[in-house]
């Protein structure tokens, strides 16, 4: 157990660290590389900053091995013990990595680690926060990885938040900050609380978001949330219309604030614990393309309209098209163009005379929903409805269903 006043060199030093979704137990610490035993599955370099008065030397090193390097804060029964720069990706048995990383000296302390079960508490040292001191963010479990980074559950200012950790934000920072600066708030849009740069890791940025406990709409679709199990190929129209209306209302708001989503699809719609839909990741893919103009290089192919694929043209109509694809996915209970190759999807979108390739609704779908979906997915973007029109049509359909 690490306690204040105890040397870090002892062989019975135990610390539980949590890195992403894994737990790591430090089995032993050693002050020289030669003492390492390489029988363990994993080991990591630790650099320890010893508390004042503790015998031994401690220097502060800054290095990243394998790209992933972060600080952890150890807390014992008597409060914070120390901060550790933790590097979980040292190659097994390879002691040349320090030189390869351009380090002038070897770290003072090394530790053997092996995976432990989540929640293990060893010798009264519970712990761990991942780089958690900056901006008062206390990191929890990893929720998943997306195209732009890794998302963690976290606590921030007494709020339950999600933190999107972007390893290399580069030029995307400016457009992201511009969107955040608009202070967008709507019941069907995920609120962005803050944008922070990690002072301990160059280029890394964190986007602090409202936490949505219900997972993504894609997960709900795959889990059959909209399916009517009593009918082959059937779906629950009330659920589809309610969710579609919420998405359309969120999009109406974003467009009214001149924010294009550019990558609207079911994985970018999140659900609250009550199942209410919230739009997420708006403007992000565009920010990462470093574009103020339209470009064909972002978005999700299945949800991209023909003019974006063909001419790289982006507009509010492109988001409306993506919404039409979502309507198909909600009613069919699966991803659009499931099982098709990218070139087949492009062909289906660009060939106006190939009706058999078109996305279609299940037989028996309410005519108003079919006509709305088709209108949204018109080839000519100028003929597509705007989101205020989509909202009005869905509201009317909702009322019709409720009264029938
Ligand atoms: N605000 C949030 N609240 C709760 N979970 C979230 C939040 N934002 C993202 N997640 C979850 O974190 C994971 C990664 O999300 P992320 O947005 O980075 O990628 P994605 O949308 O799944 O994929 P892509 O970035 O390719 O569109 C997903 O499982 C997502 O549901």
Short mmCIF file of C-alpha atoms and ligand atoms in Angstrom, two decimals:
data_model
loop_
_atom_site.label_atom_id
_atom_site.label_comp_id
_atom_site.label_asym_id
_atom_site.label_seq_id
_atom_site.Cartn_x
_atom_site.Cartn_y
_atom_site.Cartn_z
CA UNK A 1 0.00 0.00 0.00
CA UNK A 2 1.28 3.45 -0.77
CA UNK A 3 1.12 5.66 2.24
CA UNK A 4 2.77 8.95 2.90
CA UNK A 5 6.26 8.54 4.26
CA UNK A 6 6.77 5.16 2.69
CA UNK A 7 9.38 4.62 0.01
CA UNK A 8 8.02 3.92 -3.44
CA UNK A 9 10.69 1.34 -4.05
CA UNK A 10 9.23 -1.38 -1.92
CA UNK A 11 8.17 -4.55 -3.67
CA UNK A 12 4.80 -4.62 -1.93
CA UNK A 13 3.48 -1.42 -3.45
CA UNK A 14 -0.09 -1.89 -4.67
CA UNK A 15 -2.16 0.64 -6.49
CA UNK A 16 -5.33 0.22 -8.46
CA UNK A 17 -5.46 2.30 -11.59
CA UNK A 18 -8.19 2.48 -14.13
CA UNK A 19 -7.30 3.15 -17.72
CA UNK A 20 -10.21 3.41 -20.10
CA UNK A 21 -12.31 0.32 -19.46
CA UNK A 22 -9.55 -1.72 -17.90
CA UNK A 23 -8.30 -1.83 -14.41
CA UNK A 24 -4.64 -2.16 -13.66
CA UNK A 25 -3.02 -3.36 -10.52
CA UNK A 26 0.48 -2.27 -9.88
CA UNK A 27 2.11 -5.41 -8.57
CA UNK A 28 5.49 -4.12 -7.74
CA UNK A 29 7.59 -1.06 -8.12
CA UNK A 30 11.23 -1.04 -8.90
CA UNK A 31 13.71 1.80 -9.09
CA UNK A 32 15.86 0.15 -11.71
CA UNK A 33 14.98 -1.51 -14.95
CA UNK A 34 17.14 -4.49 -14.11
CA UNK A 35 14.86 -5.48 -11.29
CA UNK A 36 11.86 -5.90 -13.54
CA UNK A 37 10.51 -9.37 -13.92
CA UNK A 38 8.98 -9.89 -17.30
CA UNK A 39 6.68 -12.74 -16.38
CA UNK A 40 3.61 -10.50 -16.24
CA UNK A 41 1.13 -9.96 -19.03
CA UNK A 42 1.45 -6.23 -19.00
CA UNK A 43 3.60 -3.68 -17.41
CA UNK A 44 3.70 0.02 -17.41
CA UNK A 45 6.09 2.81 -16.66
CA UNK A 46 4.98 4.99 -13.84
CA UNK A 47 6.50 8.21 -12.92
CA UNK A 48 5.80 9.23 -9.40
CA UNK A 49 5.97 12.60 -7.82
CA UNK A 50 6.72 11.83 -4.21
CA UNK A 51 5.07 13.88 -1.49
CA UNK A 52 7.33 16.19 0.46
CA UNK A 53 9.34 14.41 3.09
CA UNK A 54 9.26 11.02 1.41
CA UNK A 55 12.72 9.53 0.97
CA UNK A 56 13.79 9.08 -2.62
CA UNK A 57 14.05 11.17 -5.71
CA UNK A 58 11.27 12.18 -8.04
CA UNK A 59 11.61 14.14 -11.21
CA UNK A 60 8.80 15.20 -13.44
CA UNK A 61 9.02 13.66 -16.88
CA UNK A 62 6.73 14.36 -19.73
CA UNK A 63 6.59 11.69 -22.31
CA UNK A 64 4.07 9.71 -24.24
CA UNK A 65 4.68 6.11 -25.08
CA UNK A 66 2.49 4.60 -27.72
CA UNK A 67 0.61 7.87 -27.87
CA UNK A 68 -1.38 7.32 -24.71
CA UNK A 69 -0.05 9.01 -21.65
CA UNK A 70 -2.11 10.48 -18.88
CA UNK A 71 -2.10 11.55 -15.29
CA UNK A 72 -3.85 9.76 -12.51
CA UNK A 73 -4.55 11.04 -9.06
CA UNK A 74 -4.23 8.60 -6.19
CA UNK A 75 -6.45 9.09 -3.21
CA UNK A 76 -5.96 7.23 0.02
CA UNK A 77 -7.90 7.21 3.24
CA UNK A 78 -6.37 10.54 4.17
CA UNK A 79 -7.04 12.39 0.94
CA UNK A 80 -4.92 12.85 -2.13
CA UNK A 81 -1.65 10.91 -2.07
CA UNK A 82 0.06 11.78 -5.29
CA UNK A 83 -0.22 12.32 -8.99
CA UNK A 84 1.18 9.83 -11.44
CA UNK A 85 1.95 10.08 -15.08
CA UNK A 86 0.76 6.70 -16.27
CA UNK A 87 1.75 5.01 -19.49
CA UNK A 88 0.00 1.72 -20.12
CA UNK A 89 1.50 0.77 -23.45
CA UNK A 90 5.12 -0.09 -22.85
CA UNK A 91 6.03 -3.07 -25.04
CA UNK A 92 6.46 -6.23 -23.03
CA UNK A 93 10.03 -7.01 -22.15
CA UNK A 94 11.41 -4.14 -24.19
CA UNK A 95 13.72 -1.91 -22.23
CA UNK A 96 14.93 0.05 -25.24
CA UNK A 97 11.71 2.03 -25.47
CA UNK A 98 13.00 4.91 -23.38
CA UNK A 99 15.77 5.62 -25.85
CA UNK A 100 13.36 5.21 -28.76
CA UNK A 101 11.12 7.80 -27.22
CA UNK A 102 14.01 10.23 -27.03
CA UNK A 103 14.09 10.27 -23.26
CA UNK A 104 17.26 11.63 -21.80
CA UNK A 105 17.01 9.47 -18.72
CA UNK A 106 15.11 6.44 -17.60
CA UNK A 107 12.14 7.14 -15.38
CA UNK A 108 12.92 6.81 -11.73
CA UNK A 109 10.30 4.18 -11.02
CA UNK A 110 8.79 1.39 -13.00
CA UNK A 111 5.94 -0.81 -12.04
CA UNK A 112 4.73 -4.18 -13.12
CA UNK A 113 1.02 -4.22 -13.65
CA UNK A 114 -1.54 -6.78 -14.54
CA UNK A 115 -5.20 -6.49 -15.29
CA UNK A 116 -7.48 -6.60 -12.31
CA UNK A 117 -11.23 -6.72 -12.02
CA UNK A 118 -13.06 -3.44 -12.17
CA UNK A 119 -13.92 -2.19 -8.74
CA UNK A 120 -11.11 -3.97 -6.95
CA UNK A 121 -9.83 -2.00 -4.03
CA UNK A 122 -6.43 -2.92 -2.78
CA UNK A 123 -5.06 -2.02 0.60
CA UNK A 124 -7.39 0.88 1.12
CA UNK A 125 -6.20 2.87 -1.89
CA UNK A 126 -9.24 3.19 -4.08
CA UNK A 127 -8.68 5.91 -6.64
CA UNK A 128 -8.47 7.00 -9.81
CA UNK A 129 -9.10 10.01 -11.98
CA UNK A 130 -7.91 10.23 -15.53
CA UNK A 131 -6.15 13.51 -16.13
CA UNK A 132 -8.99 14.73 -14.02
CA UNK A 133 -7.73 17.87 -12.41
CA UNK A 134 -7.99 20.30 -15.25
CA UNK A 135 -11.31 22.10 -15.43
CA UNK A 136 -12.52 20.00 -12.49
CA UNK A 137 -13.48 17.02 -14.64
CA UNK A 138 -13.52 13.67 -12.86
CA UNK A 139 -13.39 10.94 -15.48
CA UNK A 140 -15.34 7.71 -15.21
CA UNK A 141 -15.89 4.82 -17.61
CA UNK A 142 -15.31 4.95 -21.32
CA UNK A 143 -18.61 5.03 -23.24
CA UNK A 144 -17.22 4.35 -26.68
CA UNK A 145 -15.10 5.52 -29.57
CA UNK A 146 -16.25 7.51 -32.54
CA UNK A 147 -14.63 8.99 -35.62
CA UNK A 148 -13.26 11.99 -33.74
CA UNK A 149 -12.30 10.64 -30.36
CA UNK A 150 -13.22 8.68 -27.29
CA UNK A 151 -16.18 9.49 -25.09
CA UNK A 152 -16.09 9.10 -21.29
CA UNK A 153 -18.70 9.43 -18.61
CA UNK A 154 -17.59 12.09 -16.12
CA UNK A 155 -18.54 14.43 -13.31
CA UNK A 156 -18.12 18.15 -13.77
CA UNK A 157 -19.44 20.93 -11.55
CA UNK A 158 -21.82 18.51 -9.83
CA UNK A 159 -23.18 17.45 -13.18
CA UNK A 160 -23.21 14.09 -14.88
CA UNK A 161 -21.54 14.76 -18.23
CA UNK A 162 -20.07 13.00 -21.24
CA UNK A 163 -16.59 14.11 -22.29
CA UNK A 164 -15.51 13.69 -25.88
CA UNK A 165 -11.72 13.49 -25.81
CA UNK A 166 -10.32 14.55 -29.17
CA UNK A 167 -6.66 13.53 -29.43
CA UNK A 168 -5.72 16.01 -32.11
CA UNK A 169 -8.09 18.91 -32.48
CA UNK A 170 -5.81 21.08 -34.69
CA UNK A 171 -7.76 23.46 -36.97
CA UNK A 172 -11.09 21.97 -35.92
CA UNK A 173 -10.88 23.92 -32.64
CA UNK A 174 -11.99 27.21 -34.16
CA UNK A 175 -15.19 26.00 -35.86
CA UNK A 176 -16.06 23.89 -32.82
CA UNK A 177 -15.65 26.90 -30.54
CA UNK A 178 -17.75 28.98 -32.93
CA UNK A 179 -20.63 26.50 -32.64
CA UNK A 180 -20.27 26.28 -28.86
CA UNK A 181 -20.22 30.07 -28.73
CA UNK A 182 -23.77 30.10 -30.09
CA UNK A 183 -24.93 28.66 -26.75
CA UNK A 184 -27.43 26.35 -28.35
CA UNK A 185 -30.13 25.16 -25.99
CA UNK A 186 -33.12 23.09 -27.01
CA UNK A 187 -34.89 20.08 -25.48
CA UNK A 188 -33.93 17.97 -28.52
CA UNK A 189 -30.34 19.09 -28.93
CA UNK A 190 -27.49 17.76 -26.75
CA UNK A 191 -26.19 20.71 -24.76
CA UNK A 192 -22.48 21.48 -24.99
CA UNK A 193 -21.22 22.82 -21.69
CA UNK A 194 -17.61 23.58 -22.42
CA UNK A 195 -14.62 23.13 -24.68
CA UNK A 196 -11.32 22.58 -22.91
CA UNK A 197 -7.78 21.96 -24.00
CA UNK A 198 -5.83 19.41 -22.00
CA UNK A 199 -2.82 21.32 -20.67
CA UNK A 200 -0.95 18.05 -20.12
CA UNK A 201 -1.28 16.75 -23.63
CA UNK A 202 -0.61 18.93 -26.62
CA UNK A 203 -3.37 19.02 -29.22
CA UNK A 204 -5.89 17.17 -27.07
CA UNK A 205 -9.24 18.82 -26.49
CA UNK A 206 -12.31 17.86 -24.49
CA UNK A 207 -15.90 18.68 -25.34
CA UNK A 208 -18.08 18.51 -22.25
CA UNK A 209 -21.59 17.41 -23.16
CA UNK A 210 -24.93 16.81 -21.54
CA UNK A 211 -25.04 13.12 -20.57
CA UNK A 212 -27.66 11.04 -22.39
CA UNK A 213 -28.29 7.84 -20.46
CA UNK A 214 -30.46 6.10 -23.07
CA UNK A 215 -27.70 5.35 -25.60
CA UNK A 216 -27.94 6.14 -29.29
CA UNK A 217 -30.94 5.92 -31.59
CA UNK A 218 -28.99 3.40 -33.66
CA UNK A 219 -28.80 1.08 -30.65
CA UNK A 220 -32.54 1.54 -30.05
CA UNK A 221 -33.30 0.71 -33.70
CA UNK A 222 -31.11 -2.38 -33.57
CA UNK A 223 -32.68 -3.49 -30.31
CA UNK A 224 -36.09 -3.41 -32.00
CA UNK A 225 -37.48 -0.47 -30.01
CA UNK A 226 -39.67 0.57 -32.96
CA UNK A 227 -40.64 -2.93 -34.11
CA UNK A 228 -44.15 -4.26 -33.77
CA UNK A 229 -43.46 -7.91 -32.99
CA UNK A 230 -47.08 -8.88 -33.61
CA UNK A 231 -46.73 -8.15 -37.35
CA UNK A 232 -44.06 -9.37 -39.76
CA UNK A 233 -42.09 -6.27 -40.81
CA UNK A 234 -44.37 -4.08 -38.69
CA UNK A 235 -43.39 -1.07 -36.64
CA UNK A 236 -44.99 1.00 -33.90
CA UNK A 237 -46.01 4.13 -35.76
CA UNK A 238 -46.67 6.18 -32.61
CA UNK A 239 -43.06 5.66 -31.46
CA UNK A 240 -41.64 6.39 -34.89
CA UNK A 241 -43.63 9.61 -35.25
CA UNK A 242 -42.83 10.86 -31.73
CA UNK A 243 -39.09 10.28 -32.18
CA UNK A 244 -39.06 11.66 -35.73
CA UNK A 245 -40.89 14.77 -34.55
CA UNK A 246 -38.35 15.33 -31.77
CA UNK A 247 -35.45 15.03 -34.22
CA UNK A 248 -37.17 17.38 -36.66
CA UNK A 249 -37.78 19.92 -33.87
CA UNK A 250 -34.11 19.76 -32.84
CA UNK A 251 -33.05 20.23 -36.46
CA UNK A 252 -35.52 23.08 -36.97
CA UNK A 253 -33.87 24.82 -34.04
CA UNK A 254 -30.30 24.19 -35.30
CA UNK A 255 -31.18 25.49 -38.77
CA UNK A 256 -32.86 28.54 -37.24
CA UNK A 257 -29.48 29.27 -35.60
CA UNK A 258 -27.69 28.67 -38.90
CA UNK A 259 -26.05 25.44 -37.81
CA UNK A 260 -25.88 22.67 -40.40
CA UNK A 261 -25.47 19.22 -38.94
CA UNK A 262 -23.67 17.68 -41.94
CA UNK A 263 -23.68 14.19 -40.45
CA UNK A 264 -27.19 13.50 -39.24
CA UNK A 265 -27.71 9.78 -38.73
CA UNK A 266 -29.02 7.44 -36.03
CA UNK A 267 -25.70 7.21 -34.18
CA UNK A 268 -25.71 11.00 -33.80
CA UNK A 269 -29.13 11.05 -32.17
CA UNK A 270 -28.92 10.19 -28.47
CA UNK A 271 -31.69 9.27 -26.08
CA UNK A 272 -32.33 10.40 -22.53
CA UNK A 273 -33.28 7.91 -19.83
CA UNK A 274 -36.93 8.71 -20.69
CA UNK A 275 -36.30 7.96 -24.38
CA UNK A 276 -36.46 11.55 -25.59
CA UNK A 277 -34.27 12.18 -28.68
CA UNK A 278 -31.41 14.68 -28.68
CA UNK A 279 -29.26 15.62 -31.62
CA UNK A 280 -25.53 15.33 -31.11
CA UNK A 281 -22.29 15.98 -33.01
CA UNK A 282 -23.75 18.81 -35.10
CA UNK A 283 -21.14 20.53 -37.22
CA UNK A 284 -18.38 18.25 -35.97
CA UNK A 285 -17.56 16.37 -39.16
CA UNK A 286 -17.52 19.66 -41.03
CA UNK A 287 -15.21 21.19 -38.45
CA UNK A 288 -12.80 18.31 -38.87
CA UNK A 289 -12.70 18.75 -42.60
CA UNK A 290 -11.49 22.27 -41.95
CA UNK A 291 -14.11 23.57 -44.33
CA UNK A 292 -16.25 26.60 -44.37
CA UNK A 293 -17.43 25.56 -47.80
CA UNK A 294 -19.16 22.35 -48.71
CA UNK A 295 -17.08 19.31 -49.38
CA UNK A 296 -17.78 15.73 -50.30
CA UNK A 297 -15.30 14.35 -47.80
CA UNK A 298 -17.45 14.31 -44.67
CA UNK A 299 -20.65 12.81 -43.38
CA UNK A 300 -21.96 9.29 -43.58
CA UNK A 301 -22.40 7.91 -47.09
CA UNK A 302 -25.70 6.16 -46.40
CA UNK A 303 -27.23 9.47 -45.28
CA UNK A 304 -25.53 11.76 -47.80
CA UNK A 305 -27.72 13.26 -50.53
CA UNK A 306 -26.80 12.86 -54.21
CA UNK A 307 -25.68 16.49 -54.61
CA UNK A 308 -23.17 16.04 -51.77
CA UNK A 309 -21.75 12.87 -53.29
CA UNK A 310 -21.74 14.23 -56.82
CA UNK A 311 -20.88 17.91 -56.43
CA UNK A 312 -19.86 18.27 -52.80
CA UNK A 313 -22.79 20.60 -52.26
CA UNK A 314 -23.94 21.12 -48.70
CA UNK A 315 -27.10 22.89 -47.59
CA UNK A 316 -29.93 22.66 -45.11
CA UNK A 317 -31.52 20.36 -47.69
CA UNK A 318 -28.71 17.85 -47.15
CA UNK A 319 -29.75 17.52 -43.48
CA UNK A 320 -33.38 17.10 -44.60
CA UNK A 321 -32.31 14.27 -46.91
CA UNK A 322 -30.46 12.57 -44.03
CA UNK A 323 -33.61 12.91 -41.94
CA UNK A 324 -35.56 11.08 -44.69
CA UNK A 325 -33.07 8.22 -44.47
CA UNK A 326 -33.56 8.11 -40.69
CA UNK A 327 -37.34 7.79 -41.24
CA UNK A 328 -36.70 4.71 -43.38
CA UNK A 329 -34.40 3.26 -40.71
CA UNK A 330 -36.96 3.80 -37.94
CA UNK A 331 -39.70 2.06 -39.90
CA UNK A 332 -37.54 -0.77 -41.24
CA UNK A 333 -35.72 -1.34 -37.96
CA UNK A 334 -32.32 -1.55 -39.61
CA UNK A 335 -29.62 0.64 -41.11
CA UNK A 336 -30.28 1.95 -44.59
CA UNK A 337 -28.43 0.14 -47.38
CA UNK A 338 -27.56 -2.66 -44.98
CA UNK A 339 -25.17 -5.13 -46.56
CA UNK A 340 -24.43 -2.96 -49.60
CA UNK A 341 -20.94 -1.95 -50.73
CA UNK A 342 -20.01 1.75 -50.85
CA UNK A 343 -19.97 1.83 -54.67
CA UNK A 344 -23.47 0.28 -54.74
CA UNK A 345 -24.75 2.93 -52.34
CA UNK A 346 -23.28 5.69 -54.49
CA UNK A 347 -24.81 4.15 -57.59
CA UNK A 348 -28.19 3.90 -55.90
CA UNK A 349 -28.07 7.56 -54.96
CA UNK A 350 -26.79 8.97 -58.21
CA UNK A 351 -28.90 6.96 -60.69
CA UNK A 352 -32.26 8.64 -60.86
CA UNK A 353 -33.76 5.93 -63.10
CA UNK A 354 -33.06 3.00 -60.78
CA UNK A 355 -36.17 2.82 -58.61
CA UNK A 356 -35.27 -0.65 -57.38
CA UNK A 357 -32.25 0.81 -55.61
CA UNK A 358 -34.25 3.50 -53.84
CA UNK A 359 -34.87 3.36 -50.16
CA UNK A 360 -38.45 2.38 -49.50
CA UNK A 361 -40.80 2.11 -46.55
CA UNK A 362 -42.34 -1.18 -45.41
CA UNK A 363 -45.64 -2.14 -47.06
CA UNK A 364 -48.62 -0.67 -45.26
CA UNK A 365 -46.76 2.38 -43.92
CA UNK A 366 -49.11 5.32 -43.34
CA UNK A 367 -49.31 7.29 -46.59
CA UNK A 368 -48.44 10.61 -44.90
CA UNK A 369 -45.21 9.16 -43.56
CA UNK A 370 -44.28 7.68 -46.94
CA UNK A 371 -44.91 10.94 -48.77
CA UNK A 372 -42.95 12.91 -46.16
CA UNK A 373 -40.00 10.51 -46.40
CA UNK A 374 -40.04 10.66 -50.20
CA UNK A 375 -40.23 14.45 -50.15
CA UNK A 376 -37.22 14.64 -47.84
CA UNK A 377 -35.22 12.31 -50.09
CA UNK A 378 -35.99 14.12 -53.37
CA UNK A 379 -33.03 14.14 -55.74
CA UNK A 380 -33.37 17.89 -56.25
CA UNK A 381 -32.53 19.54 -52.92
CA UNK A 382 -34.62 22.60 -53.78
CA UNK A 383 -37.75 20.44 -53.78
CA UNK A 384 -37.20 19.07 -50.29
CA UNK A 385 -39.27 20.51 -47.43
CA UNK A 386 -37.66 22.67 -44.78
CA UNK A 387 -37.58 21.43 -41.18
CA UNK A 388 -40.44 23.75 -40.10
CA UNK A 389 -42.55 22.05 -42.81
CA UNK A 390 -41.39 18.62 -41.69
CA UNK A 391 -42.34 19.46 -38.11
CA UNK A 392 -45.79 20.66 -39.19
CA UNK A 393 -46.44 17.50 -41.24
CA UNK A 394 -45.32 15.19 -38.44
CA UNK A 395 -47.37 17.10 -35.89
CA UNK A 396 -50.45 16.70 -38.12
CA UNK A 397 -49.73 12.97 -38.49
CA UNK A 398 -49.28 12.61 -34.73
CA UNK A 399 -52.69 14.24 -34.17
CA UNK A 400 -54.31 12.01 -36.81
CA UNK A 401 -52.91 8.87 -35.19
CA UNK A 402 -53.95 10.01 -31.72
CA UNK A 403 -57.53 10.62 -32.83
CA UNK A 404 -57.93 7.39 -34.82
N1 LIG B 1 -23.56 13.00 -24.66
C1 LIG B 1 -23.44 11.67 -24.56
N2 LIG B 1 -24.05 11.00 -23.56
C2 LIG B 1 -23.96 9.64 -23.47
N3 LIG B 1 -23.28 8.88 -24.35
C3 LIG B 1 -22.65 9.49 -25.37
C4 LIG B 1 -22.68 10.92 -25.52
N4 LIG B 1 -21.98 11.26 -26.64
C5 LIG B 1 -21.53 10.10 -27.15
N5 LIG B 1 -21.92 9.04 -26.39
C6 LIG B 1 -21.61 7.62 -26.65
O1 LIG B 1 -20.22 7.48 -26.82
C7 LIG B 1 -19.94 6.59 -27.89
C8 LIG B 1 -19.03 7.27 -28.91
O2 LIG B 1 -19.74 8.36 -29.44
P1 LIG B 1 -19.22 9.25 -30.64
O3 LIG B 1 -20.21 10.36 -30.82
O4 LIG B 1 -17.81 9.63 -30.41
O5 LIG B 1 -19.21 8.25 -31.85
P2 LIG B 1 -20.38 7.71 -32.75
O6 LIG B 1 -21.43 8.77 -32.93
O7 LIG B 1 -20.83 6.39 -32.19
O8 LIG B 1 -19.64 7.43 -34.12
P3 LIG B 1 -19.21 8.54 -35.19
O9 LIG B 1 -18.33 9.54 -34.49
O10 LIG B 1 -18.47 7.75 -36.20
O11 LIG B 1 -20.49 9.15 -35.69
C9 LIG B 1 -21.27 6.15 -28.47
O12 LIG B 1 -21.64 4.90 -27.91
C10 LIG B 1 -22.22 7.21 -27.99
O13 LIG B 1 -23.54 6.72 -27.85
#
